[in-house]
Short mmCIF file of C-alpha atoms in Angstrom, two decimals:
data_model
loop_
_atom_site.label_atom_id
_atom_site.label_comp_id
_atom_site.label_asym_id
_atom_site.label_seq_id
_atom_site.Cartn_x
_atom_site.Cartn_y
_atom_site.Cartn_z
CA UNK A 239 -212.24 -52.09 57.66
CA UNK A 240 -210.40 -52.02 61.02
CA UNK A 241 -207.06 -53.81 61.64
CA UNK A 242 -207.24 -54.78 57.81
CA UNK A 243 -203.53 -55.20 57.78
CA UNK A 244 -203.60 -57.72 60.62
CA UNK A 245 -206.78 -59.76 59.19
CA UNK A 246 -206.41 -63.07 56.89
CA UNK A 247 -208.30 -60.47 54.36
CA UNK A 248 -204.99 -58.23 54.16
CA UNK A 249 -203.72 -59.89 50.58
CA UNK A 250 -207.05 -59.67 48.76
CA UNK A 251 -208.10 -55.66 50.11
CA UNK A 252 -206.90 -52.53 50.38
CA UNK A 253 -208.54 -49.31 51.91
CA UNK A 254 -209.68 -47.07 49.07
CA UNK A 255 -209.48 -49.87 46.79
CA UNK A 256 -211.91 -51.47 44.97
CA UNK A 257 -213.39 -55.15 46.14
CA UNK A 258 -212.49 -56.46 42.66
CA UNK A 259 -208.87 -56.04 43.15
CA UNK A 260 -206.28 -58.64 42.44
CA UNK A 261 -202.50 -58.51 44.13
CA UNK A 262 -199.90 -60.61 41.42
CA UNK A 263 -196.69 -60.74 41.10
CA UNK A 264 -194.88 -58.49 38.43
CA UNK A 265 -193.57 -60.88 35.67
CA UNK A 266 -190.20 -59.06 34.51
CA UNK A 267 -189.00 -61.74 31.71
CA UNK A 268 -187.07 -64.59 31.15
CA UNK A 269 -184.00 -65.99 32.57
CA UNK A 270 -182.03 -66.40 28.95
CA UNK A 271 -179.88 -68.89 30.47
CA UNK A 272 -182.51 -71.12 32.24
CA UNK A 273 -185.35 -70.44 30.44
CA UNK A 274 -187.28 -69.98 33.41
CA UNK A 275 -189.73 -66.48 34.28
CA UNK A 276 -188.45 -63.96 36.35
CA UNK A 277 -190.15 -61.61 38.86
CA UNK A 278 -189.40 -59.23 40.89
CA UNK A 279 -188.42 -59.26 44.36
CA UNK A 280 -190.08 -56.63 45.91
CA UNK A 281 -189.07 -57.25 49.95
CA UNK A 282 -185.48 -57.94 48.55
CA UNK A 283 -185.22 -61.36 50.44
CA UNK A 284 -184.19 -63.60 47.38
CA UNK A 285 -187.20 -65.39 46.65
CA UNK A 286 -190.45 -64.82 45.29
CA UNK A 287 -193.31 -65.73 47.57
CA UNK A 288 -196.64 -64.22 48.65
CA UNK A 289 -197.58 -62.09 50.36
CA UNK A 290 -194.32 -60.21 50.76
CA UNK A 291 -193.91 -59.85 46.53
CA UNK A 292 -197.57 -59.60 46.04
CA UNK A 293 -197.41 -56.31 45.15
CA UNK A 294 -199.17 -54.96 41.73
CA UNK A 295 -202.86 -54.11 41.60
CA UNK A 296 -205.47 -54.87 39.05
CA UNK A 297 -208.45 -53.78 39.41
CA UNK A 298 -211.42 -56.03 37.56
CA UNK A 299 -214.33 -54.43 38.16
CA UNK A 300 -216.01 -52.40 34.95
CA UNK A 301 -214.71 -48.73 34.45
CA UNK A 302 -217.56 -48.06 32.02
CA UNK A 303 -220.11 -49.27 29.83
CA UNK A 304 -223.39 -48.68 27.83
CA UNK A 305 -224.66 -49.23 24.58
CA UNK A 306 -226.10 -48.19 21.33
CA UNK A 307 -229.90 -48.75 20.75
CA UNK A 308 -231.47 -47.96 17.20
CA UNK A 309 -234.31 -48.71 15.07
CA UNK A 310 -235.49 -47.20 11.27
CA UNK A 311 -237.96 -47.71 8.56
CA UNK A 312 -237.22 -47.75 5.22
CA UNK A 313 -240.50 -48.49 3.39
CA UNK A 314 -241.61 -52.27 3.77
CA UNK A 315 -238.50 -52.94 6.27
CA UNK A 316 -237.20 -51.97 9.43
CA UNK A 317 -234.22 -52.94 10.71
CA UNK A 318 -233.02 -52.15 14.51
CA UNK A 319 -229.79 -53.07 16.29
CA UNK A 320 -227.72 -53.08 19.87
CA UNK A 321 -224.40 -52.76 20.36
CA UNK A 322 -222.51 -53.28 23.50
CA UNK A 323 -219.42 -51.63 24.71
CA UNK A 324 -217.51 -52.34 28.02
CA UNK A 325 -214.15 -50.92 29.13
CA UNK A 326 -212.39 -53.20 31.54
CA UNK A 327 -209.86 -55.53 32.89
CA UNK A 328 -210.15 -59.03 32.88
CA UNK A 329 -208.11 -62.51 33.32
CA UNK A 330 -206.42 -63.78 29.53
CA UNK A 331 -205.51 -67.12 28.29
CA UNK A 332 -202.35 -67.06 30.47
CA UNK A 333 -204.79 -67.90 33.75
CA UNK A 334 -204.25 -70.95 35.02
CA UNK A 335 -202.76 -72.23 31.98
CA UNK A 336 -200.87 -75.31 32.68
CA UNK A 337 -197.45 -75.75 32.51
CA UNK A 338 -196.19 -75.77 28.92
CA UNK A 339 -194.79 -79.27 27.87
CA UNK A 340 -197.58 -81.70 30.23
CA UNK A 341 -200.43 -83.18 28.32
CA UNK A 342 -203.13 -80.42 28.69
CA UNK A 343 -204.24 -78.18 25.76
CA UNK A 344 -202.76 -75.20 25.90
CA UNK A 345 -203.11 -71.89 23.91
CA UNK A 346 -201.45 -71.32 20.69
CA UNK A 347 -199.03 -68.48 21.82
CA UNK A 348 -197.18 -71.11 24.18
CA UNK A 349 -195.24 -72.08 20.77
CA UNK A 350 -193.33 -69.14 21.24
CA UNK A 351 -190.85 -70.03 24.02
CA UNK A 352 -187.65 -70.32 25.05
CA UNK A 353 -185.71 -72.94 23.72
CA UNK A 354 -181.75 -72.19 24.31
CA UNK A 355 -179.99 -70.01 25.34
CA UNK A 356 -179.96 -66.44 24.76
CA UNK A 357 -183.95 -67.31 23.67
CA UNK A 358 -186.44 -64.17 24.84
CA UNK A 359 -189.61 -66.24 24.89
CA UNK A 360 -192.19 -64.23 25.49
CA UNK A 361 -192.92 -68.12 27.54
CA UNK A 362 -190.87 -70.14 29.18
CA UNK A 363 -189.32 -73.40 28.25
CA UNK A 364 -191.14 -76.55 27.83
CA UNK A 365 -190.66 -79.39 30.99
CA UNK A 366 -192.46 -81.73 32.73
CA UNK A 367 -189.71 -82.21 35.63
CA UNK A 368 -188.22 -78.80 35.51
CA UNK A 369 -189.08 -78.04 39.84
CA UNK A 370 -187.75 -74.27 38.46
CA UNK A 371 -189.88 -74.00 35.47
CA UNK A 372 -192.79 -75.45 37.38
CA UNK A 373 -192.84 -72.86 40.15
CA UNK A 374 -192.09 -70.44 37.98
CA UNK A 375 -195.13 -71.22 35.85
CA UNK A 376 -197.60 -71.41 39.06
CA UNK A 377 -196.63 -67.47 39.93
CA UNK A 378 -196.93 -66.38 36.21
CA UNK A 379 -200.95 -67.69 35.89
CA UNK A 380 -200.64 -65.49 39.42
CA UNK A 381 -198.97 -62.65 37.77
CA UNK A 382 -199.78 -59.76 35.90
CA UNK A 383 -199.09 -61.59 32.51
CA UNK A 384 -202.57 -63.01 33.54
CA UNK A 385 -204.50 -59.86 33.09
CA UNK A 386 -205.06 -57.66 30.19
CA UNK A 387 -206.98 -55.28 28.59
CA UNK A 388 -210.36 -57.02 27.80
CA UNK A 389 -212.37 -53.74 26.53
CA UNK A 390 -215.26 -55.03 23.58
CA UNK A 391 -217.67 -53.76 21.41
CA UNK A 392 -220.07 -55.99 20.76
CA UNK A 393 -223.24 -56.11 18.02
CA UNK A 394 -225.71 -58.04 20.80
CA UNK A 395 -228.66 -58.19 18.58
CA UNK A 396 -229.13 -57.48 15.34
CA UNK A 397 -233.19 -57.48 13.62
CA UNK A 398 -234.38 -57.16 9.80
CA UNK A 399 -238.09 -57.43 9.22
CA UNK A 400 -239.78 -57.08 6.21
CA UNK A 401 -243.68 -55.90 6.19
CA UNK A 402 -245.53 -58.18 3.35
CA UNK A 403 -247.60 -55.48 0.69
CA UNK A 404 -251.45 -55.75 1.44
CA UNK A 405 -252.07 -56.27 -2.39
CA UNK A 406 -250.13 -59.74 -1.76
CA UNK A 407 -251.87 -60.60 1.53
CA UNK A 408 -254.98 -59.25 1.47
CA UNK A 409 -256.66 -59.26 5.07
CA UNK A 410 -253.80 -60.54 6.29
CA UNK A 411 -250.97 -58.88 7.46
CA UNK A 412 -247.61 -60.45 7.39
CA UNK A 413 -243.74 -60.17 8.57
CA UNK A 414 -240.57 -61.95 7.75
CA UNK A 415 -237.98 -61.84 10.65
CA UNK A 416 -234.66 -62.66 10.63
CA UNK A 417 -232.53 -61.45 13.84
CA UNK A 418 -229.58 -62.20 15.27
CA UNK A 419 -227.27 -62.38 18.35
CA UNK A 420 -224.04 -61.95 19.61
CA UNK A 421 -223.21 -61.71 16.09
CA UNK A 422 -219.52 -59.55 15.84
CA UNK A 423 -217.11 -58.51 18.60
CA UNK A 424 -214.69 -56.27 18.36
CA UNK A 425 -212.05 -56.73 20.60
CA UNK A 426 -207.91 -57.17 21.16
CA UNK A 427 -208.37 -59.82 23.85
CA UNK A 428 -206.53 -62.93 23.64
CA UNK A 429 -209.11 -65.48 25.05
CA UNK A 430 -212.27 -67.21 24.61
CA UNK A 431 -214.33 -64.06 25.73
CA UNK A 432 -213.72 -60.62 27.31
CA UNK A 433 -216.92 -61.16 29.02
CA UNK A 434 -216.43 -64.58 30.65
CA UNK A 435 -213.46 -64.92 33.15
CA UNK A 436 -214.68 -68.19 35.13
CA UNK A 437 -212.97 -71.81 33.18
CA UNK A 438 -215.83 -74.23 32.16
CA UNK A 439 -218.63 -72.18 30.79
CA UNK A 440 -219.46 -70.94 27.36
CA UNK A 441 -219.16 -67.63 25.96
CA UNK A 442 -222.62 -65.96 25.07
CA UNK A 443 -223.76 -67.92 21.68
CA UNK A 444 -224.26 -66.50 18.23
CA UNK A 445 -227.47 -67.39 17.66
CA UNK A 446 -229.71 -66.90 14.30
CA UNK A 447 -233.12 -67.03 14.31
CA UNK A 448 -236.17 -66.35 11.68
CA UNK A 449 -239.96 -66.25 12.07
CA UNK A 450 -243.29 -65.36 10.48
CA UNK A 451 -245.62 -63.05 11.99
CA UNK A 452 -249.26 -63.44 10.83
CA UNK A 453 -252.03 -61.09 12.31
CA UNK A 454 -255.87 -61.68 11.28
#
C-alpha cells in the first residue's frame, strides 16, 4: 500500500498487519478523585484524541480453529458429536455500551463503579450531564477495555439414535433420533457470544430436535 501514512486509510492499516486490525486507546484506570477513565497520552500533548493516541493494536481476525468429529456404535445405538474450537479476539460487552447512569440497559458489571472518592471502579461513575464522564465513556467503548479474549469450545451438534430390534418391527426397520445443537460452550467471554461481534443479531440457537426414521 503506497503512501499509506498519507491516505484517509492510515488509522485503520498498517503494513505487515493484518486487515482485521483495530487501533484503541489504552484505558489506564480511573481518576479516584473524579471518577472519570483515564488513558494514556501517547503524543504527550494533554489530551486524548485520535489519531495521535490511537496507538494499541488488536488484531480480530481468527488465530486458529478446527474441530472434533466422532461417531460410535454401541449395539442398537450410535451416538456421534462435533465440537468446535476457535482461538481469537473479539469485541466484549464494554462495546458501545452506553454511558452508565442514562436509560439504556446496560450490562451487569457496570454496578461496580466508582462512587467517591478514593473508589477504583473497575467503571466509571454514573452521570447523565457529566461532559468529563461522557467523553471519557465514548473513548473507553473505543479502547482496549472493549476487546478481550473470546476463545470457545463449543459442542455444535450433538446425535443419539437408537436402531428398533427386528423381532419388534418386523419388515420394518426403524430409528429414534434425538440431536441437538449449539448445545454447551465453553468459554471466559463476557458477552452474548464469542462468535457474534455485530449489535442486533442473535447468537447461534440451541436447538433440539427428534424424529422417526421408517424404511420399508
Amino acid at each position: 500500500f503506497p503512501g499509506l501514512e498519507g491516505s484517509t486509510y492510515s488509522n485503520q492499516y498498517m503494513i505487515g498487519q493484518s486487515t482485521s486490525i483495530v487501533k484503541l486507546y489504552e484505558l489506564t484506570g480511573i481518576d479516584t478523585q473524579t471518577g472519570a477513565y483515564v488513558f494514556s497520552d501517547f503524543n504527550g500533548d494533554g489530551k486524548i484524541s485520535s489519531p495521535d493516541d490511537n496507538r494499541i493494536v488488536k488484531d480480530l481476525s481468527v488465530q486458529y480453529f478446527g474441530g472434533w468429529n466422532n461417531s460410535f456404535d454401541v449395539g442398537q445405538w450410535n451416538f456421534s458429536f462435533l465440537f468446535q474450537f476457535v482461538k481469537q479476539e473479539n469485541y466484549n460487552e464494554n462495546y458501545s455500551n452506553p454511558m452508565p447512569g442514562t436509560m439504556f440497559n446496560q450490562p451487569e458489571g457496570v454496578t461496580a463503579r466508582w462512587q467517591k472518592e478514593g473508589d477504583t471502579g473497575p467503571y466509571q461513575g454514573y452521570s447523565v450531564t457529566n461532559s468529563a464522564r461522557t467523553a471519557a465513556n465514548s473513548r473507553f467503548i473505543q479502547s482496549d477495555a472493549a476487546i478481550s479474549d473470546a476463545s470457545f469450545i463449543r459442542l455444535k451438534n450433538i446425535s443419539i439414535t437408537y436402531e428398533l430390534p427386528k423381532k419388534w418391527t418386523k419388515k420394518v426397520n426403524c430409528k429414534l433420533s434425538l440431536q441437538g445443537q449449539n448445545v454447551l460452550t465453553f468459554t471466559k467471554y463476557k458477552g452474548i457470544d464469542p462468535e457474534f461481534r455485530v449489535s442486533g443479531y442473535l447468537p447461534p440457537l440451541k436447538i433440539y430436535t427428534s424424529s422417526i426414521q421408517l424404511s420399508f
